Amino acid sequence: MTMTELLCLDDAYLREFTAAVVEIDAEGARIALDRSAFYPTGGGQPHDTGTLKWDAESAAVTDVRKEGATVWHSIAGTVLPAPGTTVTGTLDWDRRHKLMRTHTAMHILCGVVWNEWGTLVTGGNMDPLSARMDFEFDPLPDGFKERLEQLVNDAIAADHRIEVSRLPREVALADDELIRTKVNLIPATVTEIRVVDIVGLDRQADGGTHVRSTREVGRLEITKLESKGKGNKRVRVALHDG
Ligand SMILES: [Zn+2]
């Protein structure tokens, strides 16, 4: 089984990389690389798209999935690079950067809601420049929409730095703030926890890609509030250029 090194987790701004083809799956439509900057769908963040080039060939990357330690790239077309071939991967940077802004905005939203109302997030999902998050509110506080939008945009304007680090599991488990974000639900086999810190606002155990500082997110608009049953309220947001 191929262990794919996920370059995007160490450098979210890497747009182009070279790698070796290690495996082609049984159906012959997906390839595994020894390393990749393509983010595979996970943690609420959709996969990247882009292109792979080798020799005189080029193919679109249409889907990226992580299965065990292997990252599989689905390729459009019938010509595939053979194992051992060196390929150059290029991300659709416009899409990825929008996802980085959106993912970061979700963390800001979580941090603001926790700091202001002490309420936990229960789920969420994102597309480029739009997202939804569910919170344990019952009912929603008066003036919630305006207050939340203001607090999030204030946090964006404050331009908090965002830092990524890795902590030994025991250290992460002893951290109250990380416990709140359910680090204890991460399988015991994971001995090192990746932590995304919006300095001064929110720290979470997280496997996604984020921007370098909050100003890069742009302006957040709350487009809709919905009730999804008792103790579960859905916040829908859109991002605009700042
Ligand atoms: Zn996240």
XYZ file of C-alpha atoms and ligand atoms in Angstrom:
243
model
C 0.000 0.000 0.000
C 1.242 3.454 -0.935
C 1.912 6.021 1.803
C 1.247 9.381 0.180
C 2.963 12.353 1.786
C 0.392 15.161 1.930
C 2.393 18.269 1.031
C -0.629 20.570 1.459
C -0.680 19.928 5.223
C 2.781 21.467 5.621
C 2.446 24.183 2.976
C -1.094 25.194 2.073
C 0.280 27.672 -0.493
C 2.064 25.063 -2.610
C 0.403 25.200 -6.046
C 2.728 22.995 -8.075
C 4.776 19.911 -7.208
C 6.493 16.910 -8.758
C 5.877 13.350 -7.620
C 6.273 9.754 -8.725
C 3.387 7.517 -9.738
C 3.393 4.561 -7.350
C 0.216 2.633 -8.106
C -2.707 2.460 -10.515
C -5.949 1.060 -9.136
C -7.708 -2.006 -10.471
C -10.200 -0.061 -12.595
C -7.297 1.919 -14.081
C -8.868 5.330 -13.625
C -7.074 6.439 -10.455
C -3.433 6.875 -9.638
C -1.577 7.023 -6.325
C 1.449 9.312 -5.965
C 4.292 9.168 -3.428
C 3.468 12.766 -2.476
C 0.750 15.244 -3.368
C -0.364 18.829 -2.829
C -3.928 17.898 -3.860
C -6.166 17.964 -0.786
C -8.368 14.861 -0.514
C -11.999 15.300 0.583
C -12.209 15.236 4.374
C -13.092 17.182 7.516
C -15.846 19.062 5.672
C -13.422 20.394 3.034
C -13.935 19.215 -0.565
C -11.050 17.891 -2.665
C -8.889 19.977 -4.955
C -8.945 19.822 -8.727
C -6.206 20.644 -11.250
C -3.969 18.922 -13.767
C -1.229 16.302 -13.904
C 1.414 16.519 -16.643
C 3.975 13.924 -17.695
C 6.022 13.450 -20.874
C 3.865 15.086 -23.558
C 0.610 14.182 -21.783
C -1.718 16.147 -19.566
C -4.894 15.132 -17.742
C -7.419 16.808 -15.472
C -7.629 15.700 -11.842
C -11.359 15.376 -11.159
C -11.467 13.829 -7.685
C -9.037 13.186 -4.827
C -9.757 10.659 -2.055
C -7.729 9.342 0.855
C -8.125 5.632 1.556
C -5.977 4.518 4.472
C -2.609 6.162 3.867
C -3.049 6.299 0.089
C -4.230 9.391 -1.777
C -5.980 8.444 -5.035
C -6.227 10.938 -7.894
C -9.038 10.360 -10.391
C -7.942 11.297 -13.881
C -10.093 12.336 -16.836
C -9.261 10.497 -20.060
C -7.865 7.093 -20.879
C -4.103 7.718 -20.992
C -2.511 7.138 -17.588
C 1.123 7.512 -16.523
C 2.794 4.191 -15.707
C 4.141 3.493 -12.209
C 7.565 5.103 -11.856
C 6.668 8.064 -14.089
C 7.457 11.525 -12.729
C 4.437 13.821 -12.920
C 3.964 17.537 -12.304
C 0.778 18.413 -10.479
C -0.806 21.859 -10.669
C -3.706 22.867 -8.472
C -6.724 24.862 -9.562
C -5.550 27.590 -7.216
C -8.633 29.772 -7.502
C -10.825 26.961 -6.144
C -8.336 25.918 -3.431
C -7.730 29.436 -2.176
C -11.485 30.011 -1.910
C -11.720 26.787 0.099
C -8.865 27.952 2.364
C -10.708 31.228 2.994
C -13.946 29.349 3.642
C -12.351 26.767 5.951
C -10.667 29.509 7.951
C -13.971 31.416 8.179
C -15.596 28.322 9.706
C -12.953 28.198 12.417
C -13.478 31.904 13.126
C -17.221 31.268 13.355
C -16.674 28.389 15.813
C -14.294 30.438 17.931
C -16.576 33.475 18.031
C -19.677 31.424 18.928
C -17.802 29.611 21.701
C -16.246 32.778 23.124
C -19.500 34.769 23.033
C -22.172 32.153 23.807
C -20.271 29.058 25.023
C -22.032 26.943 22.412
C -20.515 24.010 20.549
C -20.539 23.291 16.858
C -22.112 19.953 15.947
C -21.384 19.749 12.237
C -20.685 21.614 9.051
C -19.810 21.535 5.410
C -18.323 23.900 2.858
C -18.098 24.802 -0.807
C -15.831 27.483 -2.252
C -17.036 30.737 -0.601
C -20.118 29.274 1.093
C -20.636 27.061 4.104
C -23.055 25.851 6.733
C -22.440 25.113 10.387
C -24.754 23.660 13.029
C -24.684 24.799 16.661
C -26.333 23.588 19.873
C -28.614 26.613 20.354
C -32.145 26.378 21.760
C -33.471 28.901 21.030
C -31.201 31.327 19.182
C -30.334 34.416 21.268
C -32.020 37.735 20.325
C -30.143 39.655 17.660
C -27.961 36.623 16.981
C -27.496 37.144 13.239
C -26.337 40.779 13.457
C -24.154 40.164 16.511
C -22.475 37.085 15.037
C -21.835 38.739 11.675
C -20.304 41.748 13.442
C -18.074 39.655 15.719
C -16.817 37.485 12.868
C -16.024 40.465 10.646
C -14.301 42.204 13.576
C -12.140 39.098 14.064
C -11.311 39.039 10.340
C -10.342 42.740 10.419
C -8.148 42.173 13.511
C -5.933 40.090 11.198
C -5.115 37.225 13.570
C -2.168 35.100 12.448
C -2.864 31.433 11.727
C -0.273 28.869 12.754
C -0.128 25.138 12.132
C 1.768 22.849 14.482
C 1.899 19.215 15.537
C 1.555 18.070 19.135
C 2.112 14.682 20.753
C -1.297 13.127 21.457
C -0.863 13.218 25.281
C -0.149 16.943 25.143
C -3.170 17.599 22.921
C -5.428 15.508 25.193
C -4.377 17.577 28.213
C -5.398 20.826 26.487
C -8.918 21.961 27.482
C -9.404 24.018 24.342
C -8.531 21.115 22.070
C -10.692 18.716 24.091
C -13.643 20.994 23.328
C -13.047 20.407 19.636
C -13.234 16.670 20.269
C -9.564 15.750 19.882
C -10.459 12.746 22.075
C -12.499 11.367 19.148
C -9.380 11.045 16.982
C -8.396 7.334 16.766
C -5.854 6.219 19.385
C -3.512 5.089 16.584
C -2.920 8.757 15.724
C 0.011 9.722 17.955
C 0.577 13.207 16.609
C -2.208 15.792 16.445
C -2.138 18.606 13.891
C -3.323 21.840 15.473
C -4.563 24.927 13.629
C -4.282 28.021 15.814
C -5.990 31.284 14.924
C -3.786 33.082 17.407
C -5.834 34.704 20.156
C -9.162 33.357 18.881
C -9.471 29.616 18.334
C -7.383 26.427 18.362
C -8.582 23.205 16.824
C -7.268 19.781 15.956
C -7.675 19.880 12.209
C -6.529 18.318 8.942
C -7.568 21.052 6.515
C -5.934 23.926 4.648
C -6.189 27.505 5.890
C -5.011 31.000 4.949
C -2.102 32.719 6.759
C -4.059 35.425 8.547
C -7.725 36.228 9.015
C -7.832 39.304 6.769
C -7.291 37.061 3.759
C -10.741 35.537 4.408
C -12.649 38.567 3.116
C -16.066 39.648 4.425
C -18.533 37.177 5.896
C -22.271 37.422 5.359
C -24.802 35.284 7.202
C -27.240 34.345 4.477
C -29.693 32.223 6.442
C -30.540 30.799 9.863
C -32.498 27.570 10.004
C -33.844 25.403 12.794
C -32.882 21.773 12.365
C -34.807 20.525 15.385
C -34.454 21.020 19.126
C -31.012 22.234 20.128
C -29.734 22.349 16.559
C -29.582 25.595 14.596
C -27.991 25.936 11.184
C -26.008 29.006 10.140
C -25.434 29.510 6.418
C -22.705 31.893 5.339
C -21.225 33.366 2.170
C -17.838 35.047 1.741
C -17.140 38.166 -0.268
C -13.877 39.817 -1.254
C -12.806 42.106 1.570
Zn -11.347 22.733 10.156
